[in-house]
Coordinates of C-alpha atoms and ligand atoms in Angstrom, one line a residue:
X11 CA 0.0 0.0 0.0
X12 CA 1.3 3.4 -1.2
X13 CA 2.4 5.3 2.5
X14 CA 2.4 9.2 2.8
X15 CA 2.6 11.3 5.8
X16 CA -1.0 13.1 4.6
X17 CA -3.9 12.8 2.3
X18 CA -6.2 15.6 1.2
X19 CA -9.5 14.7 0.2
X20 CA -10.5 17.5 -2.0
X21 CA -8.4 20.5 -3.9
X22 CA -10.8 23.4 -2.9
X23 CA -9.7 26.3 -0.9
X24 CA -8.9 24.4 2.4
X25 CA -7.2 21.5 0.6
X26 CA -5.1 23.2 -1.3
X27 CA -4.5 25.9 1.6
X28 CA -3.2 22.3 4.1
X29 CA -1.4 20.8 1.5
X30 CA 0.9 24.2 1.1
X31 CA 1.3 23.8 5.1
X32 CA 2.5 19.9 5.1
X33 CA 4.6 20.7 2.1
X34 CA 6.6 23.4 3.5
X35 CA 7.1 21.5 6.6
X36 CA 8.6 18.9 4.2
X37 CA 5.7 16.2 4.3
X38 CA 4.6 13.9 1.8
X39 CA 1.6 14.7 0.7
X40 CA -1.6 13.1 -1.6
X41 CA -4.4 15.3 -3.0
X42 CA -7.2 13.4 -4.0
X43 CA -9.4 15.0 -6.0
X44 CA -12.8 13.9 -7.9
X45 CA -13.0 15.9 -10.8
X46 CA -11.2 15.9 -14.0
X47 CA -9.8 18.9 -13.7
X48 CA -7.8 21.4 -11.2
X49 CA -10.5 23.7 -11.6
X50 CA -13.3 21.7 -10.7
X51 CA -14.1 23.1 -6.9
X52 CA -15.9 26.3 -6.0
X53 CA -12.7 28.0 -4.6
X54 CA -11.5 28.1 -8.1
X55 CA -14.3 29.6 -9.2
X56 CA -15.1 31.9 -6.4
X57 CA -15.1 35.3 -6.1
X58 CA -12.6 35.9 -3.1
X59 CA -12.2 35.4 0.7
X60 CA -12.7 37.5 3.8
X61 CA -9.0 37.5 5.6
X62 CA -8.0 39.8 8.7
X63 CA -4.4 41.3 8.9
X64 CA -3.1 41.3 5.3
X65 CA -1.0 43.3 3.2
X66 CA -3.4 44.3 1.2
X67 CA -5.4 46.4 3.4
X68 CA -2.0 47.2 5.2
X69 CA -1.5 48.9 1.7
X70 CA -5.1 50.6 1.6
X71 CA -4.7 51.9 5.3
X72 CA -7.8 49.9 6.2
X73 CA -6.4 46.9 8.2
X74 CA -9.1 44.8 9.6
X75 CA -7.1 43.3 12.9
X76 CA -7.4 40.1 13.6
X77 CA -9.8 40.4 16.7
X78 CA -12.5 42.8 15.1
X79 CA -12.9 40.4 12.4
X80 CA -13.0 37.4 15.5
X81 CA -15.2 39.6 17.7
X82 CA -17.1 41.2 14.6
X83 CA -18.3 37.1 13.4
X84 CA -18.5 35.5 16.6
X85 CA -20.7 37.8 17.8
X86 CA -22.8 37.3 14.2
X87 CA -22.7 33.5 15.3
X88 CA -24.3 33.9 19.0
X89 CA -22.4 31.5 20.0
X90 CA -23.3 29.1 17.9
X91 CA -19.7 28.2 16.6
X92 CA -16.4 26.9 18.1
X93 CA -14.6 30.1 19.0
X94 CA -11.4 28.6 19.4
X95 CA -11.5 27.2 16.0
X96 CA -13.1 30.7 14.3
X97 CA -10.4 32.6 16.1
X98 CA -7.4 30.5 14.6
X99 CA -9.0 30.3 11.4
X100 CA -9.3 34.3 11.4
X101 CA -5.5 34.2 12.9
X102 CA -4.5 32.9 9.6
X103 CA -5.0 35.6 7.2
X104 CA -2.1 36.7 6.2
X105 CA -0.6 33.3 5.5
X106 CA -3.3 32.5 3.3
X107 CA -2.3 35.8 1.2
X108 CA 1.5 34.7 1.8
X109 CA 0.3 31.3 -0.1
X110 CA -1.8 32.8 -2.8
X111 CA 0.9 35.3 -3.4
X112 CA 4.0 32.7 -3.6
X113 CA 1.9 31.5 -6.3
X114 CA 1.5 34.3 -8.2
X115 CA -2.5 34.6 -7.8
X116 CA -3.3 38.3 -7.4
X117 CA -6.1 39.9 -5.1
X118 CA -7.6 43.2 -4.7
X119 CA -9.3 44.7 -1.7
X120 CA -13.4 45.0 -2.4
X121 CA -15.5 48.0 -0.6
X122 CA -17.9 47.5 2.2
X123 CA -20.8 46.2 -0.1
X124 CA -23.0 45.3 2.7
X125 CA -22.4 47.9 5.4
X126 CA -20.6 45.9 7.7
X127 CA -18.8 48.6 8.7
X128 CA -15.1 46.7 7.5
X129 CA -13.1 46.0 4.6
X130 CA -12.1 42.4 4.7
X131 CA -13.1 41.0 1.4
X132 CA -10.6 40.4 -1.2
X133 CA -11.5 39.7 -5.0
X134 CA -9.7 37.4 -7.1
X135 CA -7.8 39.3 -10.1
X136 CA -6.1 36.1 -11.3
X137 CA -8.6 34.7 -14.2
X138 CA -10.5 31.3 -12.5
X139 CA -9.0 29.0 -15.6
X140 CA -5.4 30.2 -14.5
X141 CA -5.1 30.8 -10.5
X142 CA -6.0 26.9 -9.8
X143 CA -3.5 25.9 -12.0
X144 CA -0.8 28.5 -10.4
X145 CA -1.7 27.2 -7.1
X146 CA -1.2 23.4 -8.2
X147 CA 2.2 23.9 -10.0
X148 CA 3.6 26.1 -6.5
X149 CA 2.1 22.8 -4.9
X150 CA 3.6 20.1 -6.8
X151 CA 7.3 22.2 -7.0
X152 CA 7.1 21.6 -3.7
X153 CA 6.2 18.1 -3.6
X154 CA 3.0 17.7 -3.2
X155 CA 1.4 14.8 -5.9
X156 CA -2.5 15.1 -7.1
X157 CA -4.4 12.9 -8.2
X158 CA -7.2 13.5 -10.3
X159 CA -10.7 12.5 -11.5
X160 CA -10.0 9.8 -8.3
X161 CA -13.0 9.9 -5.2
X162 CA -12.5 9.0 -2.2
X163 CA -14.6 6.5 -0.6
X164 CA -14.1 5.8 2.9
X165 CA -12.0 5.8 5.6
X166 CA -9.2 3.2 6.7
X167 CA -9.3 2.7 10.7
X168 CA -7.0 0.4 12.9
X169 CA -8.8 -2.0 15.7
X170 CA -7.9 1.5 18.1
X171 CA -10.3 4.1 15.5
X172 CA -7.1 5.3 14.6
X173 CA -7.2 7.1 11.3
X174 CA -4.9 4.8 8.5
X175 CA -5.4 5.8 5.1
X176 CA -7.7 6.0 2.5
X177 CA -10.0 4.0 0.0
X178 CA -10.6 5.7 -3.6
X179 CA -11.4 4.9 -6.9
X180 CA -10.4 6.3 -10.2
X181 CA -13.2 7.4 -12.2
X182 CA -11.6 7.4 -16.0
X183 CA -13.1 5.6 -17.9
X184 CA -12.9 2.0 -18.4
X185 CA -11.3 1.7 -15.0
X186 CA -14.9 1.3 -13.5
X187 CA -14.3 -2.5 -12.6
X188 CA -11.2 -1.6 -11.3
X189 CA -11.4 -2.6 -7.0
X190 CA -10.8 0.6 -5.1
X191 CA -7.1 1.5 -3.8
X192 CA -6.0 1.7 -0.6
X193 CA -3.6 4.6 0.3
X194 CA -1.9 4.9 3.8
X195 CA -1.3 8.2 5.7
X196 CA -0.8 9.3 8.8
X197 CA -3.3 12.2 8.8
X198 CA -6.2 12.7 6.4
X199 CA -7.6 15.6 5.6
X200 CA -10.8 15.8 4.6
X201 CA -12.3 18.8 2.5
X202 CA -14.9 18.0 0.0
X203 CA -16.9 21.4 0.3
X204 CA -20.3 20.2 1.5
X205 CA -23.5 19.0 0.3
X206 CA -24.8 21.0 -2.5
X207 CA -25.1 18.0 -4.4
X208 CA -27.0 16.0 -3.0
X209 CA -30.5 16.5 -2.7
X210 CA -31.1 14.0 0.0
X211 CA -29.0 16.0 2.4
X212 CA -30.3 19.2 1.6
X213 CA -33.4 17.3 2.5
X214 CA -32.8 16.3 5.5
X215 CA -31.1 18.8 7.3
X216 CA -33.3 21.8 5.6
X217 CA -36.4 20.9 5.0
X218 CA -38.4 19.8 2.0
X219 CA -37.4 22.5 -0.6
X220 CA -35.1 22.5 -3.8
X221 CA -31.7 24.2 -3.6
X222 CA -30.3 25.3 -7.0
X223 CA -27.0 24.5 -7.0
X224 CA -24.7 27.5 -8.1
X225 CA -21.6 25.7 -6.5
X226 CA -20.0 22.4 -7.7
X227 CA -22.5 18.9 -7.7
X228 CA -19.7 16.9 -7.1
X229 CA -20.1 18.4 -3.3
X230 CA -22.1 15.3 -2.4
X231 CA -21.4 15.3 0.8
X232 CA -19.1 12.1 0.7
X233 CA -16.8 13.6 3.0
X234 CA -19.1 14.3 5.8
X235 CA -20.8 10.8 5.5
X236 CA -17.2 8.9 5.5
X237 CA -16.4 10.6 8.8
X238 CA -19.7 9.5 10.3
X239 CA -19.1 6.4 9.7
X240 CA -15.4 6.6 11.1
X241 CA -17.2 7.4 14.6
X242 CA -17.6 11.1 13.8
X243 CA -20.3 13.3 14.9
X244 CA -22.2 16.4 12.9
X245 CA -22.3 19.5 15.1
X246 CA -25.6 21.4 14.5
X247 CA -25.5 24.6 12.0
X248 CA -27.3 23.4 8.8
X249 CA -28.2 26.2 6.0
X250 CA -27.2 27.7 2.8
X251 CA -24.9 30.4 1.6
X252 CA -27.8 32.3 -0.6
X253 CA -27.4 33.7 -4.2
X254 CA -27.1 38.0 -3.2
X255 CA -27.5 38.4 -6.8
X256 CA -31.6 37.7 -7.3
X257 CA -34.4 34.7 -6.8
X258 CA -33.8 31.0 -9.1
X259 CA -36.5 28.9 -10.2
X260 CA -36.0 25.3 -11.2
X261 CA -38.0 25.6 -14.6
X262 CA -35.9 28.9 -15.4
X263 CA -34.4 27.0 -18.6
X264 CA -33.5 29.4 -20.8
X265 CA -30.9 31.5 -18.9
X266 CA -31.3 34.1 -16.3
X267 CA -33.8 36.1 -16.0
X268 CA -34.0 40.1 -15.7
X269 CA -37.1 39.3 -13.5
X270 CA -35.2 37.5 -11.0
X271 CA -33.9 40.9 -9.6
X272 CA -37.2 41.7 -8.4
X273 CA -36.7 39.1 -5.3
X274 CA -33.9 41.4 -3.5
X275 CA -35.4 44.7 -4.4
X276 CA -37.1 45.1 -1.2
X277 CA -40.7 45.2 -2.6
X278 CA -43.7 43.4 -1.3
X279 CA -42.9 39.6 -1.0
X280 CA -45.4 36.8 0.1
X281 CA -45.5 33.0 0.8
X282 CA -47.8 30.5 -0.9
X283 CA -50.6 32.0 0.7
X284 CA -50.4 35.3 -0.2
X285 CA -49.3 36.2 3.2
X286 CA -45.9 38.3 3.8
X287 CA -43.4 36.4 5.2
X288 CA -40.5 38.7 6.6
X289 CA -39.4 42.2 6.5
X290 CA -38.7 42.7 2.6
X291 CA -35.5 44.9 3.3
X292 CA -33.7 41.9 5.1
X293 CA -33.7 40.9 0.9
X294 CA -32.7 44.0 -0.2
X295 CA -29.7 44.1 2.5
X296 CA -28.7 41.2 3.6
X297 CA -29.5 38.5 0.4
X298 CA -26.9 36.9 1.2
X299 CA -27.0 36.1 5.0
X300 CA -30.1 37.4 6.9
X301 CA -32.4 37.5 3.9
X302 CA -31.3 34.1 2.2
X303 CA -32.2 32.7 5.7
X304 CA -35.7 33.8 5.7
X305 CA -36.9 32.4 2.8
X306 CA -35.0 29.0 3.2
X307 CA -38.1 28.3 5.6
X308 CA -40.4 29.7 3.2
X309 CA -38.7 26.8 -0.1
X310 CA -41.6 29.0 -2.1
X311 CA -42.0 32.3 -2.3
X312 CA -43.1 35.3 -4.9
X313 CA -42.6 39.0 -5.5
X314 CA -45.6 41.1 -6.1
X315 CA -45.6 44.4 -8.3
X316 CA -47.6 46.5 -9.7
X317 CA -47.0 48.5 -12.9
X318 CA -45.0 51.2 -11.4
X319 CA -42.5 49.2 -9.9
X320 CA -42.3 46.8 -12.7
X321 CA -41.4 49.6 -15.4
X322 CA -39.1 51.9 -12.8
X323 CA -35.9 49.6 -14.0
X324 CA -36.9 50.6 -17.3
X325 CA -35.8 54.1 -16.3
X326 CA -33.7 54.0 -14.0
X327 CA -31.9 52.1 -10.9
X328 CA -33.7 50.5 -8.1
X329 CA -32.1 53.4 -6.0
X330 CA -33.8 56.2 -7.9
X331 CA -37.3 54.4 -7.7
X332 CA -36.9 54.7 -3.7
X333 CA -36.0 58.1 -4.3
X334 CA -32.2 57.5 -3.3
X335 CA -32.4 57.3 0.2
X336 CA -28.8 58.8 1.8
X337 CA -29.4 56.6 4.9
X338 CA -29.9 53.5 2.3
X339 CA -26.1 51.9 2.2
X340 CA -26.9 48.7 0.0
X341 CA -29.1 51.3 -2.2
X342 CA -26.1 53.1 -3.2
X343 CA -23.6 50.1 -3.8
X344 CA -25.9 47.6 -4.4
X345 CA -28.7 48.8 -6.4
X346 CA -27.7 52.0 -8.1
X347 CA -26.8 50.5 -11.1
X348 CA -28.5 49.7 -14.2
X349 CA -30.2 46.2 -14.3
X350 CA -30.9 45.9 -18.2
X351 CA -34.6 44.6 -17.6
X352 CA -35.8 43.2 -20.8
X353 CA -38.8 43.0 -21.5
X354 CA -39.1 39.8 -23.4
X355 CA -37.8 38.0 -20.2
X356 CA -41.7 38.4 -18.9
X357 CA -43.7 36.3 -21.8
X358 CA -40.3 33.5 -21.0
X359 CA -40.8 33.3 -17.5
X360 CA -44.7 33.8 -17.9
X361 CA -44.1 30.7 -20.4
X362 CA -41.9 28.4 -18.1
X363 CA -44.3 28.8 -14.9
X364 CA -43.0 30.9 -12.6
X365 CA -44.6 34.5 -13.6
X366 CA -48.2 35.7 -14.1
X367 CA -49.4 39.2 -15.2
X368 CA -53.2 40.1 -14.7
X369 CA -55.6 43.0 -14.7
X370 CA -56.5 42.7 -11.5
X371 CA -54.8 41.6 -7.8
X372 CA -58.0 38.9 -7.3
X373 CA -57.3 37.5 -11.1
X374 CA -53.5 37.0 -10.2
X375 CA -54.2 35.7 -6.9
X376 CA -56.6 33.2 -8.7
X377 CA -53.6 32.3 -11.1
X378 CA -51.1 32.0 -8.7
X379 CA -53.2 30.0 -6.2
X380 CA -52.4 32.7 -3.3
X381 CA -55.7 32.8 -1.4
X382 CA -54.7 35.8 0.9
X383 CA -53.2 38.2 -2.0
X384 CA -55.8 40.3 -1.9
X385 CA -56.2 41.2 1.7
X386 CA -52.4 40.9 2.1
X387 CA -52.2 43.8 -0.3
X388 CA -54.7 45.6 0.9
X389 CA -53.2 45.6 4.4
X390 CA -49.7 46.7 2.7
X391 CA -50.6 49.8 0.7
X392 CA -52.5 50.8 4.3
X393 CA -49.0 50.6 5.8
X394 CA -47.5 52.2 2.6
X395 CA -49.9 55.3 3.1
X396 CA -49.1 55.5 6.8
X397 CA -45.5 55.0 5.9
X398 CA -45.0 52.9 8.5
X399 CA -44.8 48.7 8.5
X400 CA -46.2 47.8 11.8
X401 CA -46.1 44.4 11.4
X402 CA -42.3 43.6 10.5
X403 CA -40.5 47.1 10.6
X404 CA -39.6 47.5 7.2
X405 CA -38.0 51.2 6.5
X406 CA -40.0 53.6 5.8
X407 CA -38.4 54.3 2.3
X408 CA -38.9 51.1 0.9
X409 CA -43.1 50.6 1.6
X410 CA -44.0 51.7 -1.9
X411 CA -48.1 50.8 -2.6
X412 CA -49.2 47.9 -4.8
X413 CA -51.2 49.7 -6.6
X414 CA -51.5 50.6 -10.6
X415 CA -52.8 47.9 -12.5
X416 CA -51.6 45.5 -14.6
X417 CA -50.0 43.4 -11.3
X418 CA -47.4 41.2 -11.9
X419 CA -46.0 38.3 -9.6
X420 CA -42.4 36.0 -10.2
X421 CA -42.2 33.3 -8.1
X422 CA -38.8 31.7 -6.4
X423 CA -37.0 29.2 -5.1
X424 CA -33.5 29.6 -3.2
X425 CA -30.5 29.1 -4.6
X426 CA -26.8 28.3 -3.2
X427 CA -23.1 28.7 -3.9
X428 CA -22.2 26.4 -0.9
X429 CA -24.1 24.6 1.9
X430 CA -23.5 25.1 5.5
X431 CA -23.2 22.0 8.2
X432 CA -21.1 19.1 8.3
X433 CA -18.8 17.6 10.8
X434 CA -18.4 18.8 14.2
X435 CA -14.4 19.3 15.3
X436 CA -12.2 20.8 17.8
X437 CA -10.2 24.3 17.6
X438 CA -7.6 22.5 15.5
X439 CA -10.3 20.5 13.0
X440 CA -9.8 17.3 14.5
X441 CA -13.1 15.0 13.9
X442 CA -14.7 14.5 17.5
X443 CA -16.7 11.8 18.2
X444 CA -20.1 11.8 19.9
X445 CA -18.2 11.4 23.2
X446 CA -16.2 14.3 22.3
X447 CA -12.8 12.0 21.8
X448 CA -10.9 13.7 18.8
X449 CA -10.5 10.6 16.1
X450 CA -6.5 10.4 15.8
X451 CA -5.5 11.2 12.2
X452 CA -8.7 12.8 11.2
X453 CA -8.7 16.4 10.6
X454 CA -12.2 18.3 8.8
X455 CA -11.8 21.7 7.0
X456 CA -13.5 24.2 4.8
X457 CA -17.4 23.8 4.3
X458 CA -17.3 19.8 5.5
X459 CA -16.8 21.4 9.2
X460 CA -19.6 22.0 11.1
X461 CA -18.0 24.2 13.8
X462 CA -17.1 27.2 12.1
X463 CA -20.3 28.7 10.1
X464 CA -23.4 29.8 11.8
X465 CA -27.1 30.2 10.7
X466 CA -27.7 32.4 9.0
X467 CA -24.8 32.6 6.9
X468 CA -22.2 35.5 8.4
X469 CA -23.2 38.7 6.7
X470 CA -19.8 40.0 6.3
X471 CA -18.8 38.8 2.2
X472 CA -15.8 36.3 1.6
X473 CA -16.7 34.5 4.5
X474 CA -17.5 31.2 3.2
X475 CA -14.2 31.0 1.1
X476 CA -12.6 33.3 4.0
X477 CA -13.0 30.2 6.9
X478 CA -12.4 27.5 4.6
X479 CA -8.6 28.5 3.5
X480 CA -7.8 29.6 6.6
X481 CA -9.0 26.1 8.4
X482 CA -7.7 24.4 5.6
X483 CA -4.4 26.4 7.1
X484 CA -5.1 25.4 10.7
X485 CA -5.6 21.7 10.2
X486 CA -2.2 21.9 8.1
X487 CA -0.4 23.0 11.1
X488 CA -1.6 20.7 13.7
X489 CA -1.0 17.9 11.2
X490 CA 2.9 19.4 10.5
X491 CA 2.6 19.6 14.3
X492 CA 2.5 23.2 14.4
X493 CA 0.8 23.2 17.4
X494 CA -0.1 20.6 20.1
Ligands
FAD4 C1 -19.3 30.7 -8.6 C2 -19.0 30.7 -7.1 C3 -18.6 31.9 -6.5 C4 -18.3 32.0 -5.1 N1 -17.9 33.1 -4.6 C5 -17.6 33.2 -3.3 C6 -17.0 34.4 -2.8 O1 -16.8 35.4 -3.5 N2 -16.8 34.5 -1.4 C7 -17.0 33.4 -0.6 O2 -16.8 33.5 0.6 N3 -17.4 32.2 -1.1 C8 -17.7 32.1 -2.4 N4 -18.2 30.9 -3.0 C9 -18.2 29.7 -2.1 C10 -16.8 29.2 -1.9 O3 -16.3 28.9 -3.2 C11 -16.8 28.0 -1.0 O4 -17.2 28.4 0.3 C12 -15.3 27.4 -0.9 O5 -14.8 27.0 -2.1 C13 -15.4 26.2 0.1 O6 -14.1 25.6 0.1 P1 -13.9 24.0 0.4 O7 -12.4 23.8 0.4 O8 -14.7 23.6 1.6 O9 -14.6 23.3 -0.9 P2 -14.4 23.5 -2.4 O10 -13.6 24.6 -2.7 O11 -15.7 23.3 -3.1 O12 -13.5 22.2 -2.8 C14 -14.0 20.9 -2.5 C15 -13.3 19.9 -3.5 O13 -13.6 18.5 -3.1 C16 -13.8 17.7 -4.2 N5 -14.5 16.5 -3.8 C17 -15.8 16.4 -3.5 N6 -16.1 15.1 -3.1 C18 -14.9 14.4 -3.2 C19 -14.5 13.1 -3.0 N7 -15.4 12.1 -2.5 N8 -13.2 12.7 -3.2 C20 -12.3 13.6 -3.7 N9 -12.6 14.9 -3.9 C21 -13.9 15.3 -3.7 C22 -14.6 18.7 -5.1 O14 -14.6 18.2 -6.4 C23 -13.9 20.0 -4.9 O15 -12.9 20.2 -5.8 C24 -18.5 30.8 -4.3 C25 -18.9 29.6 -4.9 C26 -19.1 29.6 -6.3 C27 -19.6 28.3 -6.9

């Protein structure tokens, strides 16, 4: 049986991030990965992580320190994550731009999109076909070996529980017959990203509603079901990293649609009775985290609009049909720029099933099988008038009346880069089990751990990519023995 001092079960951000770590220390080092290519996880896709400390913002004067970033998301979590683990995770910044530098992958420094009051997002400049492959050839001068288009399949134990290697099959094809090989190590990693794939898990740990999957399928959630099975235990955090861009449907076949928009643009939302759900603005300011959350419970839910608020993109940005508030920080760097509504996107969604347009608010509710619409409405545009929502405290400059006929109505499902939930682990990613024993040799990083992301999702940007390099960099360490 082949021997090496680690494997790494996955060549996303916290894979790749670990396998830099045991290589530097001078480690051997395996990175199994399932699909064909380098480029096949979300972090090489990804937009760009949320790091503390770096020289980036050293360089912009607006260094997020290490504990505002810790105190700014464990506070976010309530408590509901590992803060031991979150704080050496947010500890390892820097390193994570020393790694992504060495290989040549260049980063700018984003604004504050979402108001959080901090600049700790950093945006990939490096094209997503190239920076993978930069990161793999600094990985493999160093040592490390990959192995591609090969899954891993489950987890070699000793009579103790002790973590031995391995078992994965190659997926070319025409080795399907082939038995599955059996690698030896003395730590595995294991860092497969998550769920989003498969629809049984989304199932059962959210609820009976589709997730469109914006992230990587072959996120099945292998890696979390072979630690189970090793003796590992799930901690308790389960949700979904929302699409902040605008609502999904599963029969949207023909490309995205300009209507989709209309689900973060703070106007009058309802369930699938007709009945608002949440405060609209949680959408309009928070898609991502807060407003993502909401209608995860909901699996189904609809914009309403009326004329008005249907043609205003036609003219202008969502900001100038709120009348540009000054106090309204996701108006301004959000939603003041052009949104290239087209209007034959209605008569395709209208087409495909998720839209309706009618004459009057009882002929759409009649349509749309939303028994309350009406009186929902009705309540509404009294609040609108009043300028004040007394039932979930939406601002005053978003309650705009549904009022000039025709009416219009999209419906929506959620959609996902990345799922939240998985294994539960110590400060240092080792797998505990339900006893709270750590499972020697078995370290858990990036979206597979279930001790570093809360529900919902932390609303400060880059934080999903953010925690998963940076554990990836923790469990490296404790594997290099770093730390003890
Ligand atoms: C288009 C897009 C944009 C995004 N933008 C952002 C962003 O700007 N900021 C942010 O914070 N987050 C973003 N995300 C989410 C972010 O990419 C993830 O949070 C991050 O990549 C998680 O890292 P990871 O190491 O856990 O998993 P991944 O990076 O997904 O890597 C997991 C790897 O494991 C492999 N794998 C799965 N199962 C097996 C198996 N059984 N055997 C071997 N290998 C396996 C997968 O193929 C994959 O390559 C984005 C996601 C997408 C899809």
């Amino acid at each position: 049986m082949k021997k090496y001092d680690v494997i790494i079960v996955g060549s996303g951000a916290a894979g790749m991030m670990a396998a830099w770590k045991a290589a530097k220390a001078g480690l051997t080092c395996l990175v199994v990965e399932k699909g064909k290519s380098i480029v096949s996880s979300n972090a090489a896709r990804c937009g760009g992580p949320a790091l503390a400390d770096t020289r980036l913002q050293e360089t912009e004067q607006a260094t997020v320190t290490v504990e505002r970033l810790y105190s700014y998301m464990y506070e976010y979590s309530r408590g509901t994550v590992h803060a031991g683990l979150l704080r050496n995770a947010i500890d390892k910044g820097r390193e994570v731009e020393t790694a992504l530098q060495e290989a040549g992958i260049e980063m700018t420094l984003m604004e504050d999109t979402y108001g959080v009051g901090f600049r700790a997002r950093h945006f990939f400049r490096t094209p997503v076909q190239q920076r993978w492959q930069m990161l793999q050839d600094l990985l493999e001068s160093l040592g490390v070996t990959f192995c591609l288009h090969t899954e891993a399949k489950r987890l070699l134990q000793d009579a103790n529980g002790t973590i031995r290697g391995v078992a994965v099959r190659n997926l070319a094809e025409g080795r399907e017959e082939e038995p599955e090989e059996e690698l030896a190590a003395d730590s595995i990693l294991i860092a497969t990203g998550g769920y989003l794939g498969s629809e049984e898990m989304i199932r059962e740990h959210l609820g009976d509603i589709h997730v469109g999957a914006l992230g990587s399928r072959l996120s099945d959630g292998a890696g979390i079901r072979m630690v189970l099975e090793a003796g590992g235990i799930l901690d308790r955090n389960w949700g979904i990293c929302t699409n902040e861009f605008g609502g999904y449907h599963s029969k949207m076949k023909k490309g995205m649609s300009s209507n989709m928009y209309f689900a973060i643009g703070g106007g009058l939302l309802v369930d699938r009775n007709g009945r608002r759900f949440m405060n609209e603005q949680r959408m309009s300011d928070k898609p991502l985290s807060l407003g993502g959350e909401s209608t995860v419970r909901e699996g189904h839910y609809y914009a309403v609009l009326d004329d008005e608020y249907y043609h205003a993109l036609d003219r202008g940005t969502l900001y100038d049909y709120y009348g540009r508030p000054e106090a309204w920080h996701a108006g301004r760097t959000v939603h003041d720029c052009p949104q290239n509504h087209r209007a034959e996107d209605l008569e395709k969604d209208i087409e495909q099933g998720y839209a309706a347009k009618a004459d009057t608010l009882a002929e759409l509710a009649k349509k749309c099988g939303l028994p309350r619409l009406e009186e929902t409405v009705a309540e509404y545009n009294a609040m609108c008038d009043r300028g004040y929502d007394g039932r979930f405290g939406k601002t005053a400059y978003l309650m705009k009346p549904v009022r000039k006929a025709p009416f219009y109505l999209f419906a929506y499902e959620q959609s996902a880069w990345c799922t939240i939930g998985g294994v539960k682990t110590d400060e240092y990613c080792r797998a505990l089990t339900p006893s709270g024993q750590v499972i020697a040799g078995l370290y858990v990083a990036g979206m597979d751990n279930g001790s570093c992301y809360c529900v919902p999702y932390y609303d400060n940007e880059g934080a999903a990519v953010g925690i998963a390099f940076t554990t990836g960099l923790v469990a490296g360490e404790h594997i290099t023995g770093g730390v003890s």
